[in-house]
Amino acid sequence: MQFLLAFVVLAPLAGAAAALLPAPPGLRGSGPDQAVLRHGVTVTGAVLVAAVVLALGFDHDRPSAMQATTDISWIPALDVRIHLGVDGISLPLLVLTALLTFLCALHSYFTRPAGPSSKAFVALLLVLEAGTLATFAVLDLVLFFLAFEMVLVPMYFLIARWGGAGRQAAAWKFILYTLLGSVVMLLGLLLIGLKAGTFDMVALATDNGRGLTTSVQVTAVLAIGIGLAVKTPMWPLHSWLPDAHTAAPTVGSVLLAGVLLKMGTYGFVRIVLPVAPDGMRVFAPYLAAFAVVGIVYGSLACLALARNGARGDLKRLIAYSSVGHMGFVLLGIASMTPTGVNGALFANVAHGLITGLLFFLVGAVKDRYGTADLDTLAGAGGAALYGRAPRLGGLLAFAAVASLGLPGLAGFWGEMLALFGAFDPAEGLSRPAFLVFMSIAAFGTLLTAAYLLIVVRRVCMGGPRPVPETDAPGLTDVRGHEFAAWTPLVALTVLAGLWPAVLLGLTDPAVQQLLAGGKS
C-alpha cells in the first residue's frame, strides 16, 4: 500500500521526464507524435490501475484512519517531512484525478491537440497530474503548498500554447490570480506551522486548534481561505475561471473543472476546518454568504449567456455553472456539520464527473461544428443533435440533467446534503442566517434547472426551421474512442446517484473524526 501510493504520486513525474526523451525506433508507430501520445496513455493508465488497486486494498472498515502512509524526514531544521497518506476524504479525489487524467490522455491520442510539440503537451499533462495527486496525498503543510503550486505552470502552458482565441490573456489572468492568492495562503500556512510547532497536518488536526490562540486562528483562516477561495473559485474571486475555460483546450477544461477546483475545497476540509475551528467559526457566515451569492450569480450569468441573441459561448456557460456548483460545496463546508461537509465532498466528486463529461461533450460539438457559440448551434443551420447525432445529443441531455441535480444521479446528493447542513448549522453559528442562505441556495437550484434545460432545448432540438441531415456534411455521432472515454463518467454518475453509500461510507467516518479533533 505504501509503495502503491508513492507510485501513484511519483510515476507521472517519471513519465513526464521520459516523455521528453526520443522514442525508441520500434515504438514510434506512425511518428514521434503518436509515440509520445501513446506514452501518455500508458503512464496515466498505469497510475489509474495503481489508484484502483489502492482503493480496493483500502481498509473500508477504518476509513477515518490514514492508510498507506509514508513518513520521512526531509528538512529537519523546520521539521518538514515527506508525509503521505490517504483516508476516506482523499481517496475518492485521488481516484477521480487518476481517472480524468487517463481519459484526457486517451482523448488526446485520438484527437491530437492543435498546437506545438506533442512531447511538451504530454509532459505538462503528466506534471499536472503529479501535482494534483500530491495535493490530495501529502500530510505536511509545506508539501501541500508545493503541490498546490506545482499545477499552475503546466496549466498555464496548456492554456497559453494549446488553447483557442484569447488564450494568452486567459492564461496570464489564471496564473496571476492564483499566484497572488497562493502568496497570501503561504503566510497563513507558515503562521500555523510556526505557532503550533509542527507542519504535520495529522498532528494539527488532532490538536484541533487547542495550541493556537483565537487571534492566530482568525488570521490564519483569513489568509489560507483567500488562497483556497481563488482556486475554488468563490465569488467574487472567480473572474479568471470563465476566460480560462473558454480559451483552454478540451482536456485543459476537463482537468481544470474536474480536478483543479477541488484542490481549493479540499484544503478547506483538510486544513482549515480541523486545524483552526475557532477561526473558521468566525468566518463561516461570510463564507456561506459568498457561497450563495455565487450560486445565484453563476446561474444568472448562465441564463444571460443562454438567451437568444446573447452570442454566448457554451464552454463559458459551463464555466459559470461551476461557480454556482462550487457554491454548494462552500455552503456545506461553512455549515461546519458532518452532514454539510459530507455533502460538500460528495458534490466535489459529482461535479468532477458531470462537468468533466460536459466539457468532453462540448469539445466534441465544437470539433464537429467549428464553434461553441450557442446562437450558431441553436440556429436554423445549427446542431439539432437529436436528429443529426442522437447519441451525442442524448449524452448532452443526460449530463445536463445530472448537473441540475436530478434525483437518482450524482448531482442530487451533494446539493441536498449541503442544504441540510445549512438548515441546522454547527453550534455557535446563527441558524436564522443559515436558513436564509439555505433558501437562497434552494432558489439557485431552480435557476440552474432553467438554464440547463434551455441549453438542451436550443442545442439538441435546434432552431425553429429544422435542416435536413444532409445539410451537415461529415457530421458523425459518438465515435468509438469517445464512447470508451465517456462511458466510465456516465456509469459512475448513475452509480453515485443510485448508491450514494459507496461514497458516503468512505467520507462520513473520516469527517466525523476530523470535526471531533481526531477522536472517533
PDB file of C-alpha atoms in Angstrom, residues 195-418:
ATOM      1  CA  LYS A 195       2.885  28.908  16.151  1.00  0.00           C
ATOM      2  CA  ALA A 196       1.903  25.236  16.585  1.00  0.00           C
ATOM      3  CA  GLY A 197       5.488  23.979  16.331  1.00  0.00           C
ATOM      4  CA  THR A 198       4.708  21.474  13.581  1.00  0.00           C
ATOM      5  CA  PHE A 199       3.679  21.365   9.922  1.00  0.00           C
ATOM      6  CA  ASP A 200       2.232  17.862  10.255  1.00  0.00           C
ATOM      7  CA  MET A 201      -1.404  18.010   9.170  1.00  0.00           C
ATOM      8  CA  VAL A 202      -2.436  14.910  11.142  1.00  0.00           C
ATOM      9  CA  ALA A 203      -0.976  16.261  14.384  1.00  0.00           C
ATOM     10  CA  LEU A 204      -2.531  19.681  13.784  1.00  0.00           C
ATOM     11  CA  ALA A 205      -5.952  18.148  13.080  1.00  0.00           C
ATOM     12  CA  THR A 206      -5.750  16.005  16.211  1.00  0.00           C
ATOM     13  CA  ASP A 207      -4.871  19.073  18.291  1.00  0.00           C
ATOM     14  CA  ASN A 208      -7.973  20.729  16.786  1.00  0.00           C
ATOM     15  CA  GLY A 209      -6.672  24.266  17.291  1.00  0.00           C
ATOM     16  CA  ARG A 210      -6.038  23.911  21.016  1.00  0.00           C
ATOM     17  CA  GLY A 211      -2.418  25.034  20.581  1.00  0.00           C
ATOM     18  CA  LEU A 212      -3.399  28.183  18.663  1.00  0.00           C
ATOM     19  CA  THR A 213      -4.938  31.346  20.071  1.00  0.00           C
ATOM     20  CA  THR A 214      -8.167  32.622  18.592  1.00  0.00           C
ATOM     21  CA  SER A 215      -6.421  35.624  17.019  1.00  0.00           C
ATOM     22  CA  VAL A 216      -3.878  33.344  15.328  1.00  0.00           C
ATOM     23  CA  GLN A 217      -6.672  31.105  14.053  1.00  0.00           C
ATOM     24  CA  VAL A 218      -8.675  34.050  12.684  1.00  0.00           C
ATOM     25  CA  THR A 219      -5.617  35.472  10.906  1.00  0.00           C
ATOM     26  CA  ALA A 220      -4.642  32.065   9.520  1.00  0.00           C
ATOM     27  CA  VAL A 221      -8.152  31.264   8.263  1.00  0.00           C
ATOM     28  CA  LEU A 222      -8.375  34.631   6.523  1.00  0.00           C
ATOM     29  CA  ALA A 223      -5.015  34.172   4.782  1.00  0.00           C
ATOM     30  CA  ILE A 224      -5.413  30.493   3.881  1.00  0.00           C
ATOM     31  CA  GLY A 225      -9.061  30.975   2.951  1.00  0.00           C
ATOM     32  CA  ILE A 226      -8.263  33.667   0.379  1.00  0.00           C
ATOM     33  CA  GLY A 227      -5.807  31.390  -1.421  1.00  0.00           C
ATOM     34  CA  LEU A 228      -8.191  28.439  -1.358  1.00  0.00           C
ATOM     35  CA  ALA A 229     -11.167  30.591  -2.381  1.00  0.00           C
ATOM     36  CA  VAL A 230      -9.352  31.801  -5.506  1.00  0.00           C
ATOM     37  CA  LYS A 231      -8.698  28.218  -6.600  1.00  0.00           C
ATOM     38  CA  THR A 232     -12.238  27.009  -5.745  1.00  0.00           C
ATOM     39  CA  PRO A 233     -13.293  29.633  -7.185  1.00  0.00           C
ATOM     40  CA  MET A 234     -15.532  31.600  -4.836  1.00  0.00           C
ATOM     41  CA  TRP A 235     -17.433  34.687  -5.904  1.00  0.00           C
ATOM     42  CA  PRO A 236     -16.090  37.425  -6.289  1.00  0.00           C
ATOM     43  CA  LEU A 237     -12.638  35.825  -6.819  1.00  0.00           C
ATOM     44  CA  HIS A 238     -13.907  33.780  -9.755  1.00  0.00           C
ATOM     45  CA  SER A 239     -13.342  36.072 -12.723  1.00  0.00           C
ATOM     46  CA  TRP A 240     -10.303  34.160 -14.021  1.00  0.00           C
ATOM     47  CA  LEU A 241     -12.341  30.978 -14.477  1.00  0.00           C
ATOM     48  CA  PRO A 242     -14.670  31.769 -17.437  1.00  0.00           C
ATOM     49  CA  ASP A 243     -11.796  33.139 -19.529  1.00  0.00           C
ATOM     50  CA  ALA A 244      -9.558  30.162 -18.695  1.00  0.00           C
ATOM     51  CA  HIS A 245     -12.255  27.624 -19.576  1.00  0.00           C
ATOM     52  CA  THR A 246     -13.256  29.387 -22.786  1.00  0.00           C
ATOM     53  CA  ALA A 247      -9.670  29.547 -24.062  1.00  0.00           C
ATOM     54  CA  ALA A 248      -8.417  26.180 -22.770  1.00  0.00           C
ATOM     55  CA  PRO A 249      -8.282  23.055 -24.950  1.00  0.00           C
ATOM     56  CA  THR A 250     -10.811  20.357 -24.143  1.00  0.00           C
ATOM     57  CA  VAL A 251      -8.501  18.384 -21.852  1.00  0.00           C
ATOM     58  CA  GLY A 252      -7.492  21.597 -20.067  1.00  0.00           C
ATOM     59  CA  SER A 253     -11.132  22.437 -19.363  1.00  0.00           C
ATOM     60  CA  VAL A 254     -11.875  18.892 -18.165  1.00  0.00           C
ATOM     61  CA  LEU A 255      -8.965  18.868 -15.715  1.00  0.00           C
ATOM     62  CA  LEU A 256      -9.481  22.447 -14.588  1.00  0.00           C
ATOM     63  CA  ALA A 257     -13.139  21.862 -13.723  1.00  0.00           C
ATOM     64  CA  GLY A 258     -12.929  18.205 -12.764  1.00  0.00           C
ATOM     65  CA  VAL A 259      -9.821  18.263 -10.587  1.00  0.00           C
ATOM     66  CA  LEU A 260      -8.105  21.609 -10.003  1.00  0.00           C
ATOM     67  CA  LEU A 261     -11.142  23.347  -8.498  1.00  0.00           C
ATOM     68  CA  LYS A 262     -11.371  20.529  -5.949  1.00  0.00           C
ATOM     69  CA  MET A 263      -7.959  21.416  -4.541  1.00  0.00           C
ATOM     70  CA  GLY A 264      -9.376  24.591  -3.005  1.00  0.00           C
ATOM     71  CA  THR A 265     -12.368  22.974  -1.306  1.00  0.00           C
ATOM     72  CA  TYR A 266     -10.213  20.023  -0.202  1.00  0.00           C
ATOM     73  CA  GLY A 267      -7.906  22.490   1.541  1.00  0.00           C
ATOM     74  CA  PHE A 268     -10.843  23.923   3.479  1.00  0.00           C
ATOM     75  CA  VAL A 269     -11.826  20.446   4.697  1.00  0.00           C
ATOM     76  CA  ARG A 270      -8.350  19.052   5.320  1.00  0.00           C
ATOM     77  CA  ILE A 271      -6.689  22.120   6.839  1.00  0.00           C
ATOM     78  CA  VAL A 272      -8.995  24.986   7.803  1.00  0.00           C
ATOM     79  CA  LEU A 273     -11.867  23.098   9.473  1.00  0.00           C
ATOM     80  CA  PRO A 274      -9.856  20.826  11.807  1.00  0.00           C
ATOM     81  CA  VAL A 275      -6.776  22.998  12.414  1.00  0.00           C
ATOM     82  CA  ALA A 276      -8.441  26.367  13.109  1.00  0.00           C
ATOM     83  CA  PRO A 277     -12.072  25.671  14.096  1.00  0.00           C
ATOM     84  CA  ASP A 278     -12.483  28.870  16.133  1.00  0.00           C
ATOM     85  CA  GLY A 279     -11.224  30.995  13.276  1.00  0.00           C
ATOM     86  CA  MET A 280     -13.439  29.109  10.835  1.00  0.00           C
ATOM     87  CA  ARG A 281     -16.446  29.724  13.077  1.00  0.00           C
ATOM     88  CA  VAL A 282     -15.827  33.481  12.823  1.00  0.00           C
ATOM     89  CA  PHE A 283     -15.731  33.440   9.022  1.00  0.00           C
ATOM     90  CA  ALA A 284     -18.309  30.686   8.355  1.00  0.00           C
ATOM     91  CA  PRO A 285     -21.299  33.059   7.941  1.00  0.00           C
ATOM     92  CA  TYR A 286     -19.332  35.201   5.476  1.00  0.00           C
ATOM     93  CA  LEU A 287     -18.199  32.129   3.567  1.00  0.00           C
ATOM     94  CA  ALA A 288     -21.801  30.932   3.370  1.00  0.00           C
ATOM     95  CA  ALA A 289     -22.959  34.372   2.195  1.00  0.00           C
ATOM     96  CA  PHE A 290     -20.355  34.477  -0.591  1.00  0.00           C
ATOM     97  CA  ALA A 291     -21.271  30.885  -1.496  1.00  0.00           C
ATOM     98  CA  VAL A 292     -24.983  31.593  -2.019  1.00  0.00           C
ATOM     99  CA  VAL A 293     -24.245  34.798  -3.925  1.00  0.00           C
ATOM    100  CA  GLY A 294     -22.025  32.668  -6.180  1.00  0.00           C
ATOM    101  CA  ILE A 295     -24.834  30.146  -6.662  1.00  0.00           C
ATOM    102  CA  VAL A 296     -27.308  32.809  -7.804  1.00  0.00           C
ATOM    103  CA  TYR A 297     -24.739  34.870  -9.711  1.00  0.00           C
ATOM    104  CA  GLY A 298     -23.438  31.851 -11.622  1.00  0.00           C
ATOM    105  CA  SER A 299     -26.965  30.803 -12.567  1.00  0.00           C
ATOM    106  CA  LEU A 300     -27.968  34.305 -13.685  1.00  0.00           C
ATOM    107  CA  ALA A 301     -24.795  34.596 -15.766  1.00  0.00           C
ATOM    108  CA  CYS A 302     -25.632  31.272 -17.417  1.00  0.00           C
ATOM    109  CA  LEU A 303     -29.205  32.403 -18.117  1.00  0.00           C
ATOM    110  CA  ALA A 304     -27.844  35.579 -19.720  1.00  0.00           C
ATOM    111  CA  LEU A 305     -25.492  33.549 -21.928  1.00  0.00           C
ATOM    112  CA  ALA A 306     -28.219  31.048 -22.852  1.00  0.00           C
ATOM    113  CA  ARG A 307     -30.784  33.589 -24.050  1.00  0.00           C
ATOM    114  CA  ASN A 308     -31.383  34.060 -27.756  1.00  0.00           C
ATOM    115  CA  GLY A 309     -29.090  36.626 -29.349  1.00  0.00           C
ATOM    116  CA  ALA A 310     -26.544  36.770 -26.500  1.00  0.00           C
ATOM    117  CA  ARG A 311     -23.813  35.102 -28.598  1.00  0.00           C
ATOM    118  CA  GLY A 312     -22.954  33.059 -25.515  1.00  0.00           C
ATOM    119  CA  ASP A 313     -20.119  30.535 -25.665  1.00  0.00           C
ATOM    120  CA  LEU A 314     -21.178  27.097 -24.429  1.00  0.00           C
ATOM    121  CA  LYS A 315     -17.831  26.491 -22.710  1.00  0.00           C
ATOM    122  CA  ARG A 316     -18.112  29.835 -20.944  1.00  0.00           C
ATOM    123  CA  LEU A 317     -21.631  28.941 -19.804  1.00  0.00           C
ATOM    124  CA  ILE A 318     -20.442  25.686 -18.233  1.00  0.00           C
ATOM    125  CA  ALA A 319     -17.595  27.591 -16.574  1.00  0.00           C
ATOM    126  CA  TYR A 320     -20.085  29.946 -14.923  1.00  0.00           C
ATOM    127  CA  SER A 321     -22.144  26.933 -13.888  1.00  0.00           C
ATOM    128  CA  SER A 322     -19.091  25.702 -11.969  1.00  0.00           C
ATOM    129  CA  VAL A 323     -19.137  28.898  -9.909  1.00  0.00           C
ATOM    130  CA  GLY A 324     -22.671  28.012  -8.846  1.00  0.00           C
ATOM    131  CA  HIS A 325     -21.979  24.335  -8.209  1.00  0.00           C
ATOM    132  CA  MET A 326     -18.892  25.071  -6.132  1.00  0.00           C
ATOM    133  CA  GLY A 327     -21.058  27.485  -4.149  1.00  0.00           C
ATOM    134  CA  PHE A 328     -22.976  24.466  -2.825  1.00  0.00           C
ATOM    135  CA  VAL A 329     -19.673  22.879  -1.806  1.00  0.00           C
ATOM    136  CA  LEU A 330     -18.650  26.013   0.098  1.00  0.00           C
ATOM    137  CA  LEU A 331     -22.083  26.265   1.734  1.00  0.00           C
ATOM    138  CA  GLY A 332     -21.763  22.699   3.030  1.00  0.00           C
ATOM    139  CA  ILE A 333     -18.287  23.438   4.407  1.00  0.00           C
ATOM    140  CA  ALA A 334     -19.476  26.696   6.013  1.00  0.00           C
ATOM    141  CA  SER A 335     -22.161  24.813   7.965  1.00  0.00           C
ATOM    142  CA  MET A 336     -19.324  23.065   9.867  1.00  0.00           C
ATOM    143  CA  THR A 337     -21.531  19.991  10.354  1.00  0.00           C
ATOM    144  CA  PRO A 338     -20.852  16.365   9.341  1.00  0.00           C
ATOM    145  CA  THR A 339     -23.914  16.477   7.071  1.00  0.00           C
ATOM    146  CA  GLY A 340     -22.800  19.637   5.290  1.00  0.00           C
ATOM    147  CA  VAL A 341     -19.156  18.598   4.932  1.00  0.00           C
ATOM    148  CA  ASN A 342     -20.141  15.167   3.617  1.00  0.00           C
ATOM    149  CA  GLY A 343     -22.405  16.915   1.131  1.00  0.00           C
ATOM    150  CA  ALA A 344     -19.515  19.154   0.074  1.00  0.00           C
ATOM    151  CA  LEU A 345     -17.225  16.173  -0.514  1.00  0.00           C
ATOM    152  CA  PHE A 346     -19.948  14.306  -2.418  1.00  0.00           C
ATOM    153  CA  ALA A 347     -20.679  17.385  -4.543  1.00  0.00           C
ATOM    154  CA  ASN A 348     -16.937  17.686  -5.246  1.00  0.00           C
ATOM    155  CA  VAL A 349     -16.771  14.231  -6.781  1.00  0.00           C
ATOM    156  CA  ALA A 350     -20.130  14.572  -8.561  1.00  0.00           C
ATOM    157  CA  HIS A 351     -19.080  17.879 -10.098  1.00  0.00           C
ATOM    158  CA  GLY A 352     -15.827  16.347 -11.297  1.00  0.00           C
ATOM    159  CA  LEU A 353     -17.657  13.513 -13.055  1.00  0.00           C
ATOM    160  CA  ILE A 354     -20.511  15.543 -14.530  1.00  0.00           C
ATOM    161  CA  THR A 355     -18.666  18.698 -15.541  1.00  0.00           C
ATOM    162  CA  GLY A 356     -15.793  16.648 -16.917  1.00  0.00           C
ATOM    163  CA  LEU A 357     -18.334  14.864 -19.115  1.00  0.00           C
ATOM    164  CA  LEU A 358     -19.934  18.169 -20.120  1.00  0.00           C
ATOM    165  CA  PHE A 359     -16.628  19.638 -21.276  1.00  0.00           C
ATOM    166  CA  PHE A 360     -15.824  16.475 -23.228  1.00  0.00           C
ATOM    167  CA  LEU A 361     -19.210  16.743 -24.947  1.00  0.00           C
ATOM    168  CA  VAL A 362     -18.899  20.454 -25.696  1.00  0.00           C
ATOM    169  CA  GLY A 363     -15.419  19.801 -27.084  1.00  0.00           C
ATOM    170  CA  ALA A 364     -16.904  17.151 -29.375  1.00  0.00           C
ATOM    171  CA  VAL A 365     -19.641  19.530 -30.541  1.00  0.00           C
ATOM    172  CA  LYS A 366     -17.067  22.250 -31.198  1.00  0.00           C
ATOM    173  CA  ASP A 367     -14.875  19.817 -33.171  1.00  0.00           C
ATOM    174  CA  ARG A 368     -17.822  18.894 -35.380  1.00  0.00           C
ATOM    175  CA  TYR A 369     -19.285  22.367 -35.912  1.00  0.00           C
ATOM    176  CA  GLY A 370     -16.177  24.518 -35.531  1.00  0.00           C
ATOM    177  CA  THR A 371     -17.829  26.691 -32.878  1.00  0.00           C
ATOM    178  CA  ALA A 372     -19.256  26.657 -29.370  1.00  0.00           C
ATOM    179  CA  ASP A 373     -21.363  29.760 -29.982  1.00  0.00           C
ATOM    180  CA  LEU A 374     -24.801  28.967 -28.620  1.00  0.00           C
ATOM    181  CA  ASP A 375     -26.724  31.084 -31.134  1.00  0.00           C
ATOM    182  CA  THR A 376     -24.947  29.400 -34.034  1.00  0.00           C
ATOM    183  CA  LEU A 377     -25.570  25.943 -32.575  1.00  0.00           C
ATOM    184  CA  ALA A 378     -29.219  26.787 -31.934  1.00  0.00           C
ATOM    185  CA  GLY A 379     -29.904  28.445 -35.279  1.00  0.00           C
ATOM    186  CA  ALA A 380     -31.703  27.018 -38.282  1.00  0.00           C
ATOM    187  CA  GLY A 381     -28.443  25.583 -39.595  1.00  0.00           C
ATOM    188  CA  GLY A 382     -27.198  24.659 -36.139  1.00  0.00           C
ATOM    189  CA  ALA A 383     -26.615  21.490 -34.197  1.00  0.00           C
ATOM    190  CA  ALA A 384     -30.097  19.909 -33.766  1.00  0.00           C
ATOM    191  CA  LEU A 385     -28.296  16.991 -32.141  1.00  0.00           C
ATOM    192  CA  TYR A 386     -31.342  14.807 -31.561  1.00  0.00           C
ATOM    193  CA  GLY A 387     -31.856  14.493 -35.311  1.00  0.00           C
ATOM    194  CA  ARG A 388     -28.276  14.579 -36.585  1.00  0.00           C
ATOM    195  CA  ALA A 389     -26.241  12.927 -33.827  1.00  0.00           C
ATOM    196  CA  PRO A 390     -28.773  11.363 -31.454  1.00  0.00           C
ATOM    197  CA  ARG A 391     -26.249   9.624 -29.199  1.00  0.00           C
ATOM    198  CA  LEU A 392     -24.285  12.825 -28.745  1.00  0.00           C
ATOM    199  CA  GLY A 393     -27.498  14.735 -28.105  1.00  0.00           C
ATOM    200  CA  GLY A 394     -28.693  12.126 -25.625  1.00  0.00           C
ATOM    201  CA  LEU A 395     -25.410  12.265 -23.709  1.00  0.00           C
ATOM    202  CA  LEU A 396     -25.513  16.059 -23.585  1.00  0.00           C
ATOM    203  CA  ALA A 397     -29.075  15.940 -22.243  1.00  0.00           C
ATOM    204  CA  PHE A 398     -28.028  13.302 -19.676  1.00  0.00           C
ATOM    205  CA  ALA A 399     -25.081  15.404 -18.464  1.00  0.00           C
ATOM    206  CA  ALA A 400     -27.293  18.497 -18.244  1.00  0.00           C
ATOM    207  CA  VAL A 401     -29.989  16.844 -16.122  1.00  0.00           C
ATOM    208  CA  ALA A 402     -27.275  15.300 -13.937  1.00  0.00           C
ATOM    209  CA  SER A 403     -25.752  18.746 -13.470  1.00  0.00           C
ATOM    210  CA  LEU A 404     -29.089  20.293 -12.462  1.00  0.00           C
ATOM    211  CA  GLY A 405     -29.367  17.751  -9.635  1.00  0.00           C
ATOM    212  CA  LEU A 406     -31.965  15.272 -10.880  1.00  0.00           C
ATOM    213  CA  PRO A 407     -32.685  12.690  -8.134  1.00  0.00           C
ATOM    214  CA  GLY A 408     -31.127   9.352  -8.960  1.00  0.00           C
ATOM    215  CA  LEU A 409     -27.971  10.921 -10.399  1.00  0.00           C
ATOM    216  CA  ALA A 410     -24.796  12.029  -8.631  1.00  0.00           C
ATOM    217  CA  GLY A 411     -25.509  15.766  -8.707  1.00  0.00           C
ATOM    218  CA  PHE A 412     -28.510  15.417  -6.380  1.00  0.00           C
ATOM    219  CA  TRP A 413     -26.976  14.152  -3.144  1.00  0.00           C
ATOM    220  CA  GLY A 414     -24.238  16.710  -2.639  1.00  0.00           C
ATOM    221  CA  GLU A 415     -26.555  19.677  -3.096  1.00  0.00           C
ATOM    222  CA  MET A 416     -29.245  18.161  -0.881  1.00  0.00           C
ATOM    223  CA  LEU A 417     -26.813  17.378   1.956  1.00  0.00           C
ATOM    224  CA  ALA A 418     -25.277  20.852   1.713  1.00  0.00           C
TER     225      ALA A 418
END
